[in-house]
Coordinates of C-alpha atoms in Angstrom, one line a residue:
Chain A
M3 CA 0.0 -0.3 -0.1
I4 CA 1.1 3.5 -0.6
A5 CA 2.9 5.1 2.0
R6 CA 3.3 8.8 1.3
L7 CA 0.4 10.5 -1.4
L8 CA 1.8 13.6 -2.5
I9 CA -1.3 15.9 -4.1
A10 CA 0.4 18.0 -6.8
N11 CA -3.6 19.9 -7.3
R12 CA -4.9 22.4 -4.8
G13 CA -8.3 24.0 -3.8
E14 CA -11.6 21.3 -3.8
I15 CA -9.9 18.6 -5.9
A16 CA -5.8 18.6 -3.2
L17 CA -8.9 18.8 -0.2
R18 CA -11.1 15.2 -1.2
I19 CA -7.3 13.3 -2.2
I20 CA -6.1 14.0 1.1
R21 CA -9.2 13.5 2.8
A22 CA -9.5 9.9 0.9
C23 CA -5.9 10.0 2.6
R24 CA -6.6 9.9 6.2
E25 CA -9.4 7.8 6.0
M26 CA -7.5 5.0 4.4
G27 CA -4.3 5.9 6.9
V28 CA -2.1 7.4 4.2
E29 CA 0.8 9.6 4.8
S30 CA -0.7 13.2 3.1
V31 CA 1.5 15.4 1.7
A32 CA 0.1 19.2 -0.1
V33 CA 1.9 21.4 -2.8
Y34 CA 1.9 24.8 -2.5
S35 CA 2.9 28.0 -4.7
D36 CA 2.9 31.9 -3.2
A37 CA -0.7 32.0 -4.2
D38 CA -2.1 29.6 -1.9
R39 CA 0.8 30.5 0.9
H40 CA -2.4 29.9 3.2
A41 CA -4.6 28.0 1.0
P42 CA -6.9 25.7 3.2
H43 CA -5.6 22.4 1.6
V44 CA -1.9 23.1 2.8
G45 CA -3.2 22.9 5.9
A46 CA -5.4 20.2 6.0
A47 CA -1.7 17.9 4.7
D48 CA 0.0 16.0 7.2
R49 CA 2.9 18.0 6.0
S50 CA 3.8 20.7 2.7
V51 CA 6.5 21.5 0.2
H52 CA 6.3 25.0 -1.0
I53 CA 6.8 24.9 -5.0
G54 CA 7.6 28.4 -6.1
P55 CA 5.6 31.5 -6.8
A56 CA 2.3 31.5 -8.4
P57 CA 2.4 31.3 -11.8
A58 CA 1.3 28.4 -12.8
V59 CA 3.9 26.8 -15.1
D60 CA 6.6 27.8 -12.7
S61 CA 4.6 25.5 -9.4
Y62 CA 1.8 23.5 -10.4
L63 CA 2.5 22.7 -13.5
S64 CA 6.4 22.6 -13.0
A65 CA 7.2 18.7 -13.6
R66 CA 11.1 19.2 -11.9
R67 CA 9.5 20.6 -9.1
V68 CA 6.0 18.6 -8.1
I69 CA 9.1 15.2 -8.2
D70 CA 12.0 17.2 -6.2
A71 CA 9.2 17.3 -3.6
A72 CA 8.1 14.2 -4.3
R73 CA 11.8 13.2 -3.1
A74 CA 12.8 15.4 -0.9
T75 CA 9.3 14.3 1.2
G76 CA 10.1 10.5 0.6
A77 CA 6.9 10.0 -1.2
D78 CA 6.2 7.1 -2.4
A79 CA 3.2 8.1 -4.6
I80 CA 1.5 10.7 -6.4
H81 CA -1.6 11.5 -7.0
P82 CA -1.7 14.7 -9.9
G83 CA -5.7 15.4 -9.8
Y84 CA -7.5 17.3 -12.3
G85 CA -6.2 19.8 -14.7
F86 CA -2.6 21.0 -14.4
L87 CA 0.3 17.9 -14.6
S88 CA -3.2 15.4 -14.7
E89 CA -2.9 14.4 -18.1
N90 CA 1.2 14.8 -18.7
A91 CA 2.6 11.6 -20.1
A92 CA 6.0 12.7 -19.4
F93 CA 5.2 13.8 -16.6
A94 CA 3.4 10.1 -16.0
A95 CA 7.4 9.1 -16.8
E96 CA 8.9 10.9 -14.8
C97 CA 7.1 9.5 -11.4
E98 CA 7.8 6.2 -13.2
Q99 CA 11.3 6.8 -13.9
A100 CA 12.3 7.8 -10.5
G101 CA 10.0 4.9 -8.7
I102 CA 7.5 7.5 -7.8
V103 CA 3.9 5.7 -8.6
F104 CA 1.9 8.1 -10.0
V105 CA -2.0 7.6 -8.9
G106 CA -3.0 7.3 -12.8
P107 CA -2.7 5.1 -15.8
P108 CA 0.9 4.5 -17.6
S109 CA 2.3 6.9 -19.4
G110 CA 2.4 4.6 -22.9
V111 CA -2.0 5.2 -22.1
I112 CA -2.1 8.7 -21.5
A113 CA 0.6 9.9 -24.6
Q114 CA -2.1 8.0 -26.6
M115 CA -5.3 9.2 -25.2
G116 CA -3.9 12.4 -25.4
S117 CA -3.0 12.6 -29.0
K118 CA -6.3 13.1 -30.6
I119 CA -5.4 10.6 -33.7
A120 CA -4.1 7.8 -32.1
A121 CA -7.0 8.0 -30.0
R122 CA -9.5 7.6 -32.2
R123 CA -7.8 5.3 -34.8
L124 CA -7.1 2.8 -31.7
M125 CA -11.5 3.5 -31.2
Q126 CA -11.9 2.7 -34.9
N127 CA -10.5 -0.6 -34.5
A128 CA -11.8 -1.2 -31.4
G129 CA -15.6 -0.3 -33.3
V130 CA -15.8 2.1 -31.5
P131 CA -17.9 4.6 -33.5
V132 CA -16.1 8.5 -34.1
V133 CA -16.7 12.2 -35.2
P134 CA -15.4 13.2 -38.6
G135 CA -11.7 15.3 -38.5
E136 CA -7.9 15.5 -38.4
T137 CA -5.0 17.2 -36.8
P138 CA -3.4 18.3 -39.9
H139 CA 0.2 17.3 -40.8
D140 CA 0.6 21.5 -41.8
Q141 CA 0.3 23.4 -38.3
S142 CA 0.2 26.8 -39.8
D143 CA -2.7 28.8 -40.6
S144 CA -3.6 27.9 -43.2
G145 CA -2.7 24.5 -43.0
I146 CA -5.3 24.2 -40.3
A147 CA -7.8 26.7 -42.6
A148 CA -7.9 24.0 -45.2
L149 CA -9.1 21.3 -43.7
V150 CA -11.2 23.6 -41.8
S151 CA -13.2 24.0 -44.8
R152 CA -12.6 20.0 -46.2
V153 CA -14.6 19.3 -42.8
G154 CA -17.3 22.0 -43.2
F155 CA -18.6 24.6 -41.2
P156 CA -19.7 24.2 -38.3
A157 CA -16.2 23.1 -37.4
L158 CA -14.3 23.2 -33.9
V159 CA -10.5 23.9 -33.5
K160 CA -8.4 22.6 -31.0
A161 CA -6.2 21.6 -29.0
S162 CA -4.7 18.4 -30.0
A163 CA -3.4 18.4 -26.2
G164 CA -6.4 20.1 -24.1
G165 CA -9.7 19.0 -22.3
G166 CA -11.4 21.8 -20.3
G167 CA -12.7 23.7 -22.6
K168 CA -9.6 25.3 -22.8
G169 CA -7.5 26.1 -26.4
M170 CA -11.2 25.1 -28.2
R171 CA -13.0 28.0 -31.0
R172 CA -15.6 27.3 -33.1
V173 CA -15.9 28.4 -37.0
D174 CA -19.0 29.5 -38.1
E175 CA -17.2 31.4 -41.8
A176 CA -14.1 31.4 -42.9
A177 CA -13.8 34.7 -42.2
Q178 CA -13.9 33.8 -38.4
C179 CA -11.1 30.5 -39.6
V180 CA -7.5 33.1 -39.1
E181 CA -8.4 34.6 -35.5
A182 CA -9.9 31.5 -34.1
I183 CA -6.6 29.4 -35.3
Q184 CA -4.6 31.7 -33.3
S185 CA -6.3 32.2 -30.4
A186 CA -7.3 28.9 -30.2
R187 CA -2.9 27.5 -30.6
R188 CA -2.2 30.5 -28.0
E189 CA -4.4 29.7 -25.9
A190 CA -3.3 25.6 -26.2
E191 CA 0.3 26.9 -25.9
S192 CA -0.6 28.5 -22.4
A193 CA -2.1 26.1 -21.1
F194 CA -1.1 22.8 -21.8
G195 CA 2.1 23.7 -23.6
D196 CA 2.4 22.1 -27.2
G197 CA -0.2 24.2 -29.4
T198 CA -0.6 21.9 -32.0
L199 CA -5.0 21.7 -33.1
Y200 CA -6.9 19.5 -33.6
V201 CA -10.1 19.7 -36.5
E202 CA -13.3 18.0 -36.0
R203 CA -16.9 18.0 -37.6
L204 CA -19.0 20.0 -35.5
I205 CA -21.9 17.9 -34.6
E206 CA -24.8 19.8 -34.2
K207 CA -27.4 20.2 -30.7
P208 CA -25.2 17.1 -28.8
R209 CA -25.7 15.5 -25.6
H210 CA -22.7 15.1 -24.0
V211 CA -22.9 11.6 -22.2
E212 CA -19.5 10.5 -20.8
V213 CA -18.8 6.9 -19.1
Q214 CA -16.7 6.1 -16.1
I215 CA -14.5 3.3 -16.4
F216 CA -12.3 2.1 -13.7
A217 CA -9.4 -1.2 -13.8
D218 CA -7.2 -2.5 -12.1
N219 CA -3.4 -4.7 -12.7
H220 CA -5.8 -8.0 -11.8
D221 CA -7.9 -8.0 -15.7
H222 CA -10.8 -6.5 -14.2
T223 CA -12.1 -3.4 -16.3
V224 CA -15.8 -2.2 -15.2
H225 CA -17.8 1.0 -15.3
L226 CA -19.5 3.1 -13.7
F227 CA -22.4 4.5 -15.7
E228 CA -23.2 7.4 -16.9
R229 CA -23.3 11.1 -16.5
E230 CA -24.2 13.5 -18.6
C231 CA -22.5 17.0 -19.0
S232 CA -24.4 18.9 -21.8
V233 CA -24.6 21.9 -19.8
Q234 CA -21.6 23.4 -20.6
R235 CA -20.3 27.2 -21.2
R236 CA -17.7 27.4 -24.1
H237 CA -17.2 23.5 -23.7
Q238 CA -16.9 24.3 -19.8
K239 CA -19.2 22.4 -17.4
V240 CA -21.8 23.8 -15.7
I241 CA -23.7 20.9 -14.2
E242 CA -23.4 17.8 -14.5
E243 CA -25.8 14.8 -13.1
S244 CA -26.9 10.5 -13.4
P245 CA -28.2 9.1 -14.2
S246 CA -28.5 10.7 -17.8
C247 CA -32.6 11.7 -19.3
I248 CA -32.1 10.1 -22.5
V249 CA -30.0 7.1 -22.1
N250 CA -32.6 4.8 -21.8
S251 CA -31.0 0.7 -20.4
R252 CA -30.4 -0.2 -24.0
L253 CA -28.5 2.5 -25.0
R254 CA -26.9 2.7 -21.1
S255 CA -25.6 -1.0 -22.3
R256 CA -24.8 -0.2 -25.3
M257 CA -22.2 3.0 -24.2
T258 CA -21.1 1.5 -21.3
D259 CA -20.1 -1.4 -23.3
A260 CA -18.2 0.7 -25.9
A261 CA -16.5 2.5 -22.9
V262 CA -15.2 -0.6 -21.3
Q263 CA -14.0 -2.0 -25.1
A264 CA -12.0 1.0 -24.8
A265 CA -10.5 0.9 -22.0
R266 CA -9.2 -2.4 -22.4
A267 CA -8.2 -1.5 -26.5
C268 CA -5.8 0.7 -24.8
G269 CA -4.3 -1.5 -21.8
Y270 CA -6.0 1.4 -19.1
R271 CA -5.6 1.4 -15.1
N272 CA -7.5 3.8 -12.6
A273 CA -9.8 6.1 -13.2
G274 CA -10.6 7.0 -16.4
T275 CA -13.7 8.9 -18.4
V276 CA -14.9 7.8 -21.8
E277 CA -16.6 10.5 -22.9
F278 CA -19.3 10.3 -25.9
L279 CA -21.0 13.1 -28.0
V280 CA -25.1 11.5 -28.0
D281 CA -27.2 12.4 -31.1
T282 CA -30.7 12.9 -30.3
S283 CA -31.4 14.3 -34.6
G284 CA -33.2 11.1 -35.4
G285 CA -35.4 10.8 -32.3
R286 CA -35.6 8.6 -29.5
G287 CA -34.9 5.2 -29.6
T288 CA -32.1 6.0 -32.8
E289 CA -29.6 7.7 -31.2
R290 CA -26.2 7.4 -32.1
F291 CA -22.8 8.0 -29.8
Y292 CA -18.7 9.1 -31.1
F293 CA -16.6 8.7 -29.0
L294 CA -15.4 12.2 -28.7
E295 CA -11.9 11.8 -26.1
M296 CA -11.0 9.7 -23.1
N297 CA -9.6 11.2 -19.5
T298 CA -7.0 9.5 -18.2
R299 CA -8.1 10.7 -14.8
L300 CA -9.8 11.3 -12.1
Q301 CA -12.8 14.2 -13.4
V302 CA -14.3 17.0 -11.7
E303 CA -17.8 15.5 -11.6
H304 CA -17.0 12.8 -10.2
P305 CA -19.1 13.1 -7.3
V306 CA -21.8 12.2 -9.1
T307 CA -20.5 9.0 -9.9
E308 CA -19.8 8.5 -6.1
Q309 CA -23.1 9.9 -4.9
V310 CA -25.3 6.7 -7.2
T311 CA -23.0 4.0 -7.1
G312 CA -21.8 4.8 -2.9
L313 CA -18.4 3.8 -3.7
D314 CA -15.4 6.1 -3.3
L315 CA -13.9 6.6 -6.4
V316 CA -10.0 8.3 -4.1
R317 CA -10.4 5.5 -2.4
A318 CA -9.8 3.2 -5.2
Q319 CA -7.8 4.8 -7.3
L320 CA -5.3 4.7 -4.7
L321 CA -5.5 1.1 -3.8
V322 CA -5.2 0.1 -7.7
A323 CA -2.1 2.4 -8.3
S324 CA -1.4 0.0 -5.1
G325 CA -1.3 -2.7 -6.6
E326 CA -4.6 -4.2 -5.3
P327 CA -7.5 -5.6 -7.3
L328 CA -10.8 -3.2 -7.4
P329 CA -12.8 -2.9 -4.5
W330 CA -16.0 -3.6 -6.4
L331 CA -16.9 -6.0 -9.7
S332 CA -19.2 -5.3 -11.5
P333 CA -22.7 -7.0 -10.6
S334 CA -22.7 -5.9 -7.2
I335 CA -21.9 -2.0 -9.0
S336 CA -25.4 0.0 -9.3
Q337 CA -27.2 2.6 -9.8
R338 CA -29.3 4.0 -7.7
G339 CA -31.6 7.6 -7.7
H340 CA -30.3 10.9 -9.2
A341 CA -26.9 12.9 -8.4
I342 CA -26.6 16.3 -9.6
E343 CA -23.7 18.7 -9.3
A344 CA -23.8 22.2 -9.9
R345 CA -20.1 23.8 -10.4
V346 CA -19.9 27.8 -8.3
Y347 CA -17.1 30.2 -10.3
A348 CA -15.7 33.3 -9.0
E349 CA -17.1 34.6 -12.2
D350 CA -19.7 38.0 -13.1
P351 CA -22.2 35.5 -16.0
S352 CA -23.4 39.7 -16.0
R353 CA -20.4 41.0 -18.1
G354 CA -19.6 38.2 -19.8
F355 CA -18.5 35.6 -17.0
L356 CA -16.2 38.0 -16.8
P357 CA -13.3 36.0 -13.7
Q358 CA -13.4 37.5 -10.4
A359 CA -10.0 37.5 -8.4
G360 CA -10.9 38.9 -4.3
R361 CA -11.5 38.1 -0.9
L362 CA -14.6 35.9 0.1
L363 CA -16.1 38.3 2.8
L364 CA -18.5 36.2 3.3
Y365 CA -18.9 31.7 2.8
R366 CA -21.3 30.0 4.6
E367 CA -22.0 26.9 2.9
P368 CA -25.3 25.1 3.2
R369 CA -25.8 22.0 5.1
L370 CA -29.0 20.6 4.2
P371 CA -30.0 16.6 3.7
G372 CA -28.3 15.1 0.3
I373 CA -26.0 17.4 -0.3
R374 CA -22.6 17.1 -0.3
I375 CA -20.1 20.6 -1.0
D376 CA -16.8 19.8 -2.0
S377 CA -15.0 22.9 -1.5
G378 CA -11.3 24.5 -1.4
V379 CA -11.9 27.2 0.1
E380 CA -13.2 29.3 3.1
E381 CA -14.4 32.2 4.6
G382 CA -11.4 35.1 4.0
S383 CA -9.7 33.3 1.8
D384 CA -8.7 35.1 -1.5
I385 CA -8.9 33.7 -4.6
P386 CA -6.5 34.5 -7.0
V387 CA -5.6 35.3 -10.6
Q388 CA -3.9 32.7 -11.5
Y389 CA -5.6 29.4 -11.3
D390 CA -8.9 28.0 -12.8
A391 CA -12.5 30.1 -10.5
M392 CA -14.2 27.6 -9.5
I393 CA -14.5 28.0 -5.8
A394 CA -17.5 24.4 -4.8
K395 CA -18.9 22.2 -6.8
V396 CA -22.8 21.4 -4.8
I397 CA -23.9 18.0 -5.3
A398 CA -27.9 17.1 -4.5
T399 CA -28.6 13.4 -3.9
A400 CA -32.4 12.7 -4.5
A401 CA -34.5 9.5 -5.2
T402 CA -35.6 11.4 -8.6
R403 CA -34.4 13.7 -11.2
D404 CA -37.0 16.6 -10.2
E405 CA -36.4 16.1 -6.2
A406 CA -32.2 16.5 -6.7
I407 CA -32.9 19.8 -8.9
A408 CA -35.7 20.5 -6.1
R409 CA -32.6 20.3 -3.5
L410 CA -30.0 21.8 -5.5
T411 CA -31.9 24.9 -6.1
C412 CA -32.7 25.2 -1.7
A413 CA -28.4 24.3 -1.3
L414 CA -27.6 27.2 -3.9
R415 CA -30.5 30.2 -2.5
D416 CA -29.3 29.3 0.7
F417 CA -25.2 29.7 -0.1
P418 CA -24.0 33.2 0.9
I419 CA -20.5 33.7 -0.9
L420 CA -19.5 37.6 -0.5
G421 CA -16.1 39.2 -1.4
V422 CA -17.1 38.4 -5.0
H423 CA -19.1 37.6 -7.9
T424 CA -20.3 34.4 -8.8
N425 CA -22.3 32.4 -10.6
V426 CA -24.8 31.1 -8.1
P427 CA -28.2 33.0 -9.4
F428 CA -27.2 32.0 -13.2
L429 CA -27.0 28.7 -12.1
L430 CA -30.8 28.8 -10.2
R431 CA -31.8 29.8 -13.5
I432 CA -30.3 27.3 -15.3
L433 CA -32.1 25.1 -12.8
E434 CA -35.4 26.6 -13.0
H435 CA -35.4 26.8 -17.3
P436 CA -37.8 24.7 -18.4
R437 CA -36.2 23.2 -20.9
F438 CA -33.3 22.1 -18.0
R439 CA -36.7 20.8 -16.4
A440 CA -38.2 18.6 -18.9
G441 CA -34.6 17.7 -19.8
E442 CA -34.6 19.4 -23.1
V443 CA -30.8 20.4 -23.1
D444 CA -27.8 19.8 -25.6
T445 CA -25.1 21.0 -25.6
G446 CA -25.5 24.5 -27.6
F447 CA -28.1 25.4 -24.8
L448 CA -25.7 27.7 -23.0
D449 CA -24.6 29.5 -25.4
S450 CA -28.2 29.6 -26.8
E451 CA -30.5 30.1 -23.9
G452 CA -27.3 32.1 -22.1
A453 CA -27.7 35.6 -22.4
S454 CA -31.4 35.6 -21.1
L455 CA -29.8 33.7 -17.5
A456 CA -27.1 35.8 -17.6
T457 CA -28.5 38.9 -16.9
A458 CA -28.7 40.9 -13.7
G459 CA -30.5 40.4 -10.8
A460 CA -33.8 42.7 -9.9
E461 CA -34.3 45.6 -8.4
M462 CA -32.9 45.6 -4.4
P463 CA -35.9 44.1 -2.7
D464 CA -36.4 46.4 0.6
V465 CA -35.5 43.4 3.3
V466 CA -32.0 43.6 1.6
R467 CA -31.8 47.7 1.5
E468 CA -33.6 47.8 5.4
A469 CA -30.6 45.1 6.1
I470 CA -27.6 47.4 4.1
A471 CA -29.4 50.5 6.6
T472 CA -28.8 48.9 9.3
Y473 CA -25.8 47.0 8.7
E474 CA -23.8 50.7 7.6
S475 CA -25.1 52.6 10.0
S476 CA -23.9 50.0 13.2
S477 CA -20.3 50.3 11.2
R478 CA -20.9 53.4 11.8
E479 CA -21.1 53.6 15.5
S480 CA -18.4 51.1 15.7
R481 CA -16.3 53.1 14.0
A482 CA -17.3 56.3 16.2
A483 CA -16.4 54.0 19.2
S484 CA -12.9 53.3 18.4
P485 CA -11.4 56.3 16.9
E486 CA -7.7 54.7 17.5
S487 CA -8.5 51.9 15.5
P488 CA -7.3 52.5 11.5
A489 CA -9.7 50.7 9.5
P490 CA -13.1 49.7 11.0
S491 CA -15.1 47.9 8.5
P492 CA -16.5 45.1 9.6
Q493 CA -15.1 43.0 7.4
S494 CA -11.9 43.6 8.1
R495 CA -10.3 40.5 9.5
Q496 CA -8.2 41.6 12.9
D497 CA -5.9 38.6 13.4
P498 CA -5.3 38.6 17.2
W499 CA -2.1 37.3 16.9
D500 CA -1.1 40.7 15.1
L501 CA -1.8 42.8 18.6
V502 CA 0.8 40.1 20.5
K503 CA 3.0 40.6 18.0
S504 CA 2.7 44.7 17.6
W505 CA 3.1 44.7 21.8
R506 CA 6.4 42.6 21.5
S507 CA 7.8 44.9 19.1
Chain B
M8 CA -20.0 41.2 8.0
A9 CA -23.5 40.7 9.4
I10 CA -26.6 38.4 9.4
V11 CA -28.8 41.0 9.3
K12 CA -32.2 39.7 10.5
I13 CA -35.3 41.4 9.4
D14 CA -39.2 41.2 10.1
R15 CA -40.8 42.2 7.4
D16 CA -45.3 41.2 6.7
G17 CA -44.9 38.6 9.9
K18 CA -41.8 36.8 8.6
Q19 CA -38.2 37.0 9.5
H20 CA -36.0 37.1 6.6
T21 CA -32.0 36.9 6.6
V22 CA -30.0 38.6 4.9
Y23 CA -26.3 38.6 5.4
V24 CA -23.9 41.5 4.3
A25 CA -20.1 42.3 4.1
G26 CA -17.9 44.6 3.3
S27 CA -16.8 48.0 3.7
A28 CA -18.6 52.2 3.5
G29 CA -19.2 53.1 -0.2
D30 CA -19.0 49.0 -0.8
V31 CA -21.2 46.6 0.7
W32 CA -22.4 43.7 -1.0
A33 CA -25.3 41.9 0.3
F34 CA -27.3 38.5 -0.1
Y35 CA -30.3 37.6 0.1
D36 CA -32.2 34.3 -0.9
G37 CA -30.1 33.2 -4.3
H38 CA -29.4 36.7 -4.9
V39 CA -25.6 39.2 -4.2
Y40 CA -26.8 42.3 -4.3
R41 CA -23.7 45.1 -3.7
S42 CA -24.2 49.0 -3.1
E43 CA -21.8 50.7 -4.5
R44 CA -21.8 54.7 -3.6
P45 CA -17.8 55.3 -4.5
E46 CA -16.6 58.1 -2.0
R47 CA -13.7 59.3 -4.4
P48 CA -15.8 60.3 -7.4
A49 CA -13.1 60.5 -9.2
E50 CA -12.1 57.0 -9.3
A51 CA -15.2 55.6 -10.0
G52 CA -15.4 53.1 -13.2
R53 CA -12.3 52.4 -13.3
Y54 CA -12.7 48.9 -13.3
E55 CA -14.7 49.6 -16.3
R56 CA -13.4 48.2 -19.3
G57 CA -12.6 51.5 -21.0
S58 CA -13.8 55.1 -20.2
E59 CA -14.4 58.5 -21.5
R60 CA -12.5 61.7 -21.5
H61 CA -13.3 64.2 -23.9
G62 CA -13.6 62.3 -26.8
R63 CA -10.7 59.8 -26.1
Y64 CA -11.1 56.3 -24.1
E65 CA -9.3 55.0 -22.3
L66 CA -9.5 51.4 -22.1
N67 CA -8.3 49.4 -19.4
A68 CA -8.3 45.5 -17.9
P69 CA -10.7 44.6 -16.3
M70 CA -8.4 43.1 -13.5
P71 CA -4.9 42.0 -13.0
A72 CA -4.2 39.9 -16.3
T73 CA -1.3 38.8 -18.3
V74 CA -1.1 40.7 -22.0
I75 CA -0.8 38.5 -24.4
K76 CA -1.0 40.6 -27.9
I77 CA -1.1 43.4 -28.9
L78 CA -2.8 43.9 -32.4
V79 CA -2.9 48.2 -32.8
A80 CA 0.0 50.3 -33.2
P81 CA -0.5 54.4 -32.0
G82 CA -1.9 55.9 -35.3
Q83 CA -3.7 53.5 -36.7
A84 CA -7.3 53.5 -37.3
V85 CA -9.9 51.2 -36.2
R86 CA -13.4 50.2 -36.2
H87 CA -16.3 50.1 -33.7
G88 CA -15.7 46.2 -32.4
D89 CA -12.1 45.7 -34.1
T90 CA -9.9 43.8 -31.5
L91 CA -6.2 46.0 -30.6
V92 CA -5.8 44.3 -27.1
V93 CA -5.7 40.5 -26.2
V94 CA -5.1 40.0 -22.1
E95 CA -5.3 36.9 -20.0
A96 CA -6.3 36.6 -16.6
M97 CA -6.8 33.2 -14.9
K98 CA -6.2 30.8 -17.9
M99 CA -8.7 32.5 -20.3
E100 CA -8.0 35.0 -23.2
L101 CA -10.3 38.3 -22.9
P102 CA -10.6 40.2 -26.0
I103 CA -10.3 43.9 -25.4
R104 CA -12.3 46.1 -29.0
A105 CA -13.0 49.0 -29.7
P106 CA -16.1 51.3 -28.8
G107 CA -17.0 52.9 -31.4
D108 CA -14.7 54.4 -34.8
A109 CA -10.9 56.2 -33.6
T110 CA -7.7 56.3 -34.4
V111 CA -5.4 55.2 -31.3
K112 CA -3.4 57.3 -29.5
A113 CA -1.2 55.1 -27.6
V114 CA -0.1 52.3 -26.9
N115 CA 0.5 51.7 -22.2
C116 CA 1.7 47.9 -22.7
R117 CA 3.6 45.2 -23.6
E118 CA 3.6 42.1 -24.6
G119 CA 4.2 39.1 -21.8
E120 CA 3.0 42.4 -19.0
L121 CA 1.0 41.7 -15.9
V122 CA -1.0 44.9 -15.7
Q123 CA -3.3 46.2 -13.0
P124 CA -7.1 47.6 -13.9
D125 CA -6.2 51.0 -13.0
R126 CA -3.8 51.5 -16.7
A127 CA -5.5 52.2 -19.5
L128 CA -3.7 50.1 -22.0
V129 CA -5.1 52.2 -25.5
E130 CA -5.8 55.4 -25.3
L131 CA -8.2 56.2 -29.1
E132 CA -9.9 59.6 -29.4

């Protein structure tokens, strides 16, 4: 069994993994950049290592610094989380060479699945259907533009090394082509260090359905059913759920069979996700699905699967990485009830979803039955500009989809976050939308309806006006009462130890 | 911060309030409200993407960001909607576009530079 695990990540996923370590008696090692000195994941781990300045390329994305930190602390394994180095085959290979267990598939599998061409070829050979497209050999603007016209509009230009919607552009007409290519390439280079682009035909109004798979070193490959993630904004998932309301038992068995087939074909190990686009344009019973990509890591939305199966995916990852067999096999795995996850981001929907940086002046997670919250912040935390703006995942579980939606709505209404704008009002409007309620949402839903969902809220209610007036007058009084205090606003967090320091000096 | 209880119509309403004078945030029933009353009027609008003064536009980054591409030079004529500068923050690219037809008066940033929102990246007239 792994004795000491270094978690090469930050935020909620680092905390999620640290908690699994604690349950299993595995020592945890956190890493942090300058921007994260006081982040919750640092204090939660058994020990922590500073790995560099705030920019991710010099800290969380630096394979050398992460491996040095593992060596320095005697960690025998590294969990990459998601994002950062999680799908970096060279990093996995360096771990293997350094004799450190990489919690994930072998580096060769990451490399193969990370290359869209190799992944597609493999899937085609394994009998899994794929969407038409290719990575042009000629990676110049004109070479890529030529392929875009050949594949036809609308087309997608995306990072060959990508994921998470970074470095991805939709092209509707030839005039947009060059700007889209250049901007996708720049984003690909800065996010993945590799600007190679891939072009594919865009399937109109597809649904995004993915299958969680898991494989061990003892010839067991299982699936943990599907998740639907069709509510996406610019290819970034916003709401995820399981089961999918368009997947009936027949389609489910076809898709999960294909996913297990895909995992076996590439010699997969540990947790992975096979993403499919489902074309529902032919109506019920004639759905066609296409392999989109395989994510060779734990997904952001893994809690949805944990909630409907009752299984702990991170625990299983650590067992499998230690060489043990999977703790559960197919006949015992079932899908029960319905789970929905909403991602809470520090962004301002009324101003083009501009990412927000700042301090959480107030942050209170709701406590309700059937609600799980995976977060990486606490009241007073600073949201740094350098990283992804997700602050929490709220997961509602109930017997039915309608009940889960009602639960999630209640939880978000009761989740005060002040100091930075968040997408919570936007999430609530999605959950109330008739198309979402009816389960008639394709991946273009937010791009077509998003503008109306993102509009600024209504006038300030009288109750709020009165509360603000009460608050302001009480802060004026406290300011008058202590004239020597320079910043007497209620939000200034007076740390008693600061006073101690001033006494000593 | 404070949790303020307001009695109205026989019901008690809970409002979460935080912030300092002139910039107070409130949360009530899933909605966030912000009451901004800038105490220093000169700074009003500094977080807007651009501000107009005497027929001149100053375009700022909306938040601390890295300049990744500058697409215009002083003297150049630009049209409404043209991308002038591309900045990156929180792993997202944000284009800064011309608010109208104009001429570039000055470019006050370099590619690769980290800029704060109070800086005019491009001046137009």
